[in-house]
Amino acid sequence: MMFADFRFRYAILAADEAAEKDAAKASKAMLRKLSKSNQLNVDTFKVGTTKVFFRAGMLARLEELRDEALSAVILKFQCSVRHYLAQVEYKRRLDREDAYPIIQENVRAWIKLRSWPWYRLFSRLKPMLKGMKSNAEIEALEKKCKELEENHKREEEARKKYADELRAKIEQYEETKAALERDRMLLDKRNKEIEELNRNLKSESESNYENAKKAAELEKLREKERKEWDEKERRMQMEAENEANNHKTQTEKLKDQIASMQTDYEKLSAQRKAQEQMNAELVDEVAALKNKAERAEEQKKKLVEDLDAMDDKLAAEKRANNEHVKHNKKLEAQLKATQTQLTLALKEKHDNDAQGDANLISKLQAMLRRCISRIEELEEDLLEERKLRMKAERQFNELRTEFDQLTEQMAEASGQLTAEAHINKVRAEEVSMLRRDLQKRNLNHEAYISDLCSMQYATVNNLRNLSQQSATLETDALRILDHRRAISKQPLPRVYVEDPDSDSE
């Protein structure tokens, strides 16, 4: 593994040492730290000039150490995040608990203020005081509106006058500008015409002088061209002959190339056909391999079934062998008993007749031969059974190894499945915890909203009552004002004063 790749991959195992800029030095320092902390042995790796060499299985060990370090970091991060979220939730709940007494204090103060008699008198007199001053205020506002309208009209008239004056001045400016541009264009045209005339005169004089020179040069060039033309004709003839010869050679070469191309095409077509045949054979081989794989799976199933059958056969053979051993032991005991009986009979009947002894001896010898032949047959059967047993054990061991390999593969797959199941369970538990927290928060939010709604409803009712009271006070004030206006509109009684000096009124 390259130094840069090693540092990038396993920097989490030794973060301080991996901070160095040089990748080689950083990787060496990381390996020293890992060897000092007994996470790696010195014999399991070697440091080269550009790479680090590990023994078999050490990269898996490093991956395990990296996963452990990552899991520790992630656990710390999760703990810090959960601590922060818990603090936020605790602060929110404290703020909510602090809000309750503030709202209650405000509501109590409003209830006390509402029942205070001076506030009631103020709330009743306030609209009346405004009503007394309303006429004067309205008149003052009307005067201000009229003044503002007059000022607006004056400003509009002045703006219109200024706009007309600006338009007239702009038109005059544009007319003068257009006249100046026309004059400037005429002057430019005249200057250009004068310059063109001067240029034409100079060019005509120069052209006349050059034409005289060119006429002399043309005569010389004509003579040179005649000579060159004759030489060119000769050269063209030679080139035509050479080109004809070259064309013939090229045609012959092209014919040869066409023939070679035809042969190449035939070869390529043959190769294409061979390739198609090879592709067909490959397809057949793939199908055969698929069939072999299917047969291997079927053989695997059969081997499992044969294993079970062999287990049963082994158990039966073991039972049969045990029975044969028992039977052999019985026969050996019978042999020993017969031999003892023979010896006893020989001793007891040693004094008997020779004929009777001979008959007994012959009978006993026949019995012994039968027993010996039976024992030999049983021994042969035992040998055959042992051979069969050895074969069965070999087959059983082979099948057992295959079965163990399959069980290991199944165990690995089951381990992965269990790990995934455990991860899914953990995730499901986390999701359920989050759902519970969300439900709790929703319930708390709904309770808070219901409290606010009830408080809002109470405040709305209080405001309605206040608006009704203000409406009644306004009606009373209007009645009083109407009555005063009616009194003010009535004509005053005339008073006549008599003058003693005059006779008139």
mmCIF file with all atom_site columns, C-alpha atoms in Angstrom, residues 412-489:
data_model
loop_
_atom_site.group_PDB
_atom_site.id
_atom_site.type_symbol
_atom_site.label_atom_id
_atom_site.label_alt_id
_atom_site.label_comp_id
_atom_site.label_asym_id
_atom_site.label_entity_id
_atom_site.label_seq_id
_atom_site.pdbx_PDB_ins_code
_atom_site.Cartn_x
_atom_site.Cartn_y
_atom_site.Cartn_z
_atom_site.occupancy
_atom_site.B_iso_or_equiv
_atom_site.pdbx_formal_charge
_atom_site.auth_seq_id
_atom_site.auth_comp_id
_atom_site.auth_asym_id
_atom_site.auth_atom_id
_atom_site.pdbx_PDB_model_num
ATOM 1  C CA . GLU A 1 412 ? -21.504 -16.446 7.156  1.00 0.00 ? 412 GLU A CA 1
ATOM 2  C CA . ALA A 1 413 ? -24.703 -15.611 5.304  1.00 0.00 ? 413 ALA A CA 1
ATOM 3  C CA . SER A 1 414 ? -26.748 -16.077 8.487  1.00 0.00 ? 414 SER A CA 1
ATOM 4  C CA . GLY A 1 415 ? -24.262 -13.877 10.369 1.00 0.00 ? 415 GLY A CA 1
ATOM 5  C CA . GLN A 1 416 ? -24.687 -11.145 7.827  1.00 0.00 ? 416 GLN A CA 1
ATOM 6  C CA . LEU A 1 417 ? -28.449 -11.556 8.009  1.00 0.00 ? 417 LEU A CA 1
ATOM 7  C CA . THR A 1 418 ? -28.376 -11.398 11.807 1.00 0.00 ? 418 THR A CA 1
ATOM 8  C CA . ALA A 1 419 ? -26.187 -8.291  11.687 1.00 0.00 ? 419 ALA A CA 1
ATOM 9  C CA . GLU A 1 420 ? -28.557 -6.645  9.231  1.00 0.00 ? 420 GLU A CA 1
ATOM 10 C CA . ALA A 1 421 ? -31.509 -7.717  11.368 1.00 0.00 ? 421 ALA A CA 1
ATOM 11 C CA . HIS A 1 422 ? -29.832 -6.244  14.458 1.00 0.00 ? 422 HIS A CA 1
ATOM 12 C CA . ILE A 1 423 ? -29.145 -2.992  12.613 1.00 0.00 ? 423 ILE A CA 1
ATOM 13 C CA . ASN A 1 424 ? -32.753 -2.915  11.422 1.00 0.00 ? 424 ASN A CA 1
ATOM 14 C CA . LYS A 1 425 ? -33.970 -3.504  14.983 1.00 0.00 ? 425 LYS A CA 1
ATOM 15 C CA . VAL A 1 426 ? -31.779 -0.679  16.275 1.00 0.00 ? 426 VAL A CA 1
ATOM 16 C CA . ARG A 1 427 ? -33.059 1.610   13.546 1.00 0.00 ? 427 ARG A CA 1
ATOM 17 C CA . ALA A 1 428 ? -36.644 0.594   14.263 1.00 0.00 ? 428 ALA A CA 1
ATOM 18 C CA . GLU A 1 429 ? -36.128 1.346   17.966 1.00 0.00 ? 429 GLU A CA 1
ATOM 19 C CA . GLU A 1 430 ? -34.630 4.736   17.132 1.00 0.00 ? 430 GLU A CA 1
ATOM 20 C CA . VAL A 1 431 ? -37.544 5.471   14.788 1.00 0.00 ? 431 VAL A CA 1
ATOM 21 C CA . SER A 1 432 ? -40.029 4.447   17.494 1.00 0.00 ? 432 SER A CA 1
ATOM 22 C CA . MET A 1 433 ? -38.256 6.688   20.033 1.00 0.00 ? 433 MET A CA 1
ATOM 23 C CA . LEU A 1 434 ? -38.365 9.581   17.590 1.00 0.00 ? 434 LEU A CA 1
ATOM 24 C CA . ARG A 1 435 ? -42.053 8.953   16.943 1.00 0.00 ? 435 ARG A CA 1
ATOM 25 C CA . ARG A 1 436 ? -42.745 8.948   20.671 1.00 0.00 ? 436 ARG A CA 1
ATOM 26 C CA . ASP A 1 437 ? -40.852 12.201  21.090 1.00 0.00 ? 437 ASP A CA 1
ATOM 27 C CA . LEU A 1 438 ? -42.788 13.701  18.178 1.00 0.00 ? 438 LEU A CA 1
ATOM 28 C CA . GLN A 1 439 ? -46.083 12.555  19.668 1.00 0.00 ? 439 GLN A CA 1
ATOM 29 C CA . LYS A 1 440 ? -45.152 14.042  23.054 1.00 0.00 ? 440 LYS A CA 1
ATOM 30 C CA . ARG A 1 441 ? -44.155 17.294  21.422 1.00 0.00 ? 441 ARG A CA 1
ATOM 31 C CA . ASN A 1 442 ? -47.363 17.362  19.383 1.00 0.00 ? 442 ASN A CA 1
ATOM 32 C CA . LEU A 1 443 ? -49.423 16.762  22.533 1.00 0.00 ? 443 LEU A CA 1
ATOM 33 C CA . ASN A 1 444 ? -47.588 19.511  24.391 1.00 0.00 ? 444 ASN A CA 1
ATOM 34 C CA . HIS A 1 445 ? -47.986 21.827  21.410 1.00 0.00 ? 445 HIS A CA 1
ATOM 35 C CA . GLU A 1 446 ? -51.695 21.060  21.180 1.00 0.00 ? 446 GLU A CA 1
ATOM 36 C CA . ALA A 1 447 ? -52.141 21.709  24.910 1.00 0.00 ? 447 ALA A CA 1
ATOM 37 C CA . TYR A 1 448 ? -50.264 25.001  24.582 1.00 0.00 ? 448 TYR A CA 1
ATOM 38 C CA . ILE A 1 449 ? -52.417 25.980  21.577 1.00 0.00 ? 449 ILE A CA 1
ATOM 39 C CA . SER A 1 450 ? -55.617 25.051  23.434 1.00 0.00 ? 450 SER A CA 1
ATOM 40 C CA . ASP A 1 451 ? -54.521 27.222  26.398 1.00 0.00 ? 451 ASP A CA 1
ATOM 41 C CA . LEU A 1 452 ? -53.775 30.109  24.061 1.00 0.00 ? 452 LEU A CA 1
ATOM 42 C CA . CYS A 1 453 ? -57.128 29.637  22.321 1.00 0.00 ? 453 CYS A CA 1
ATOM 43 C CA . SER A 1 454 ? -58.992 29.711  25.631 1.00 0.00 ? 454 SER A CA 1
ATOM 44 C CA . MET A 1 455 ? -57.099 32.840  26.698 1.00 0.00 ? 455 MET A CA 1
ATOM 45 C CA . GLN A 1 456 ? -57.782 34.445  23.331 1.00 0.00 ? 456 GLN A CA 1
ATOM 46 C CA . TYR A 1 457 ? -61.468 33.590  23.619 1.00 0.00 ? 457 TYR A CA 1
ATOM 47 C CA . ALA A 1 458 ? -61.584 35.210  27.073 1.00 0.00 ? 458 ALA A CA 1
ATOM 48 C CA . THR A 1 459 ? -59.796 38.335  25.824 1.00 0.00 ? 459 THR A CA 1
ATOM 49 C CA . VAL A 1 460 ? -62.141 38.541  22.796 1.00 0.00 ? 460 VAL A CA 1
ATOM 50 C CA . ASN A 1 461 ? -65.166 38.352  25.106 1.00 0.00 ? 461 ASN A CA 1
ATOM 51 C CA . ASN A 1 462 ? -63.700 41.107  27.282 1.00 0.00 ? 462 ASN A CA 1
ATOM 52 C CA . LEU A 1 463 ? -63.052 43.262  24.231 1.00 0.00 ? 463 LEU A CA 1
ATOM 53 C CA . ARG A 1 464 ? -66.626 42.691  23.032 1.00 0.00 ? 464 ARG A CA 1
ATOM 54 C CA . ASN A 1 465 ? -67.969 43.806  26.400 1.00 0.00 ? 465 ASN A CA 1
ATOM 55 C CA . LEU A 1 466 ? -65.727 46.881  26.270 1.00 0.00 ? 466 LEU A CA 1
ATOM 56 C CA . SER A 1 467 ? -66.856 47.668  22.717 1.00 0.00 ? 467 SER A CA 1
ATOM 57 C CA . GLN A 1 468 ? -70.513 47.370  23.784 1.00 0.00 ? 468 GLN A CA 1
ATOM 58 C CA . GLN A 1 469 ? -69.874 49.728  26.700 1.00 0.00 ? 469 GLN A CA 1
ATOM 59 C CA . SER A 1 470 ? -68.069 52.185  24.424 1.00 0.00 ? 470 SER A CA 1
ATOM 60 C CA . ALA A 1 471 ? -70.981 52.018  21.930 1.00 0.00 ? 471 ALA A CA 1
ATOM 61 C CA . THR A 1 472 ? -73.489 52.832  24.680 1.00 0.00 ? 472 THR A CA 1
ATOM 62 C CA . LEU A 1 473 ? -71.333 55.744  25.856 1.00 0.00 ? 473 LEU A CA 1
ATOM 63 C CA . GLU A 1 474 ? -71.000 57.023  22.283 1.00 0.00 ? 474 GLU A CA 1
ATOM 64 C CA . THR A 1 475 ? -74.798 56.929  21.830 1.00 0.00 ? 475 THR A CA 1
ATOM 65 C CA . ASP A 1 476 ? -75.247 58.873  25.086 1.00 0.00 ? 476 ASP A CA 1
ATOM 66 C CA . ALA A 1 477 ? -72.666 61.433  23.978 1.00 0.00 ? 477 ALA A CA 1
ATOM 67 C CA . LEU A 1 478 ? -74.358 61.827  20.577 1.00 0.00 ? 478 LEU A CA 1
ATOM 68 C CA . ARG A 1 479 ? -77.709 62.386  22.229 1.00 0.00 ? 479 ARG A CA 1
ATOM 69 C CA . ILE A 1 480 ? -76.195 65.093  24.428 1.00 0.00 ? 480 ILE A CA 1
ATOM 70 C CA . LEU A 1 481 ? -74.573 66.753  21.395 1.00 0.00 ? 481 LEU A CA 1
ATOM 71 C CA . ASP A 1 482 ? -77.811 66.647  19.412 1.00 0.00 ? 482 ASP A CA 1
ATOM 72 C CA . HIS A 1 483 ? -79.627 68.197  22.308 1.00 0.00 ? 483 HIS A CA 1
ATOM 73 C CA . ARG A 1 484 ? -77.037 70.993  22.549 1.00 0.00 ? 484 ARG A CA 1
ATOM 74 C CA . ARG A 1 485 ? -77.209 71.643  18.802 1.00 0.00 ? 485 ARG A CA 1
ATOM 75 C CA . ALA A 1 486 ? -80.998 71.825  18.979 1.00 0.00 ? 486 ALA A CA 1
ATOM 76 C CA . ILE A 1 487 ? -80.745 74.348  21.825 1.00 0.00 ? 487 ILE A CA 1
ATOM 77 C CA . SER A 1 488 ? -78.164 76.415  19.906 1.00 0.00 ? 488 SER A CA 1
ATOM 78 C CA . LYS A 1 489 ? -80.331 76.462  16.754 1.00 0.00 ? 489 LYS A CA 1
#
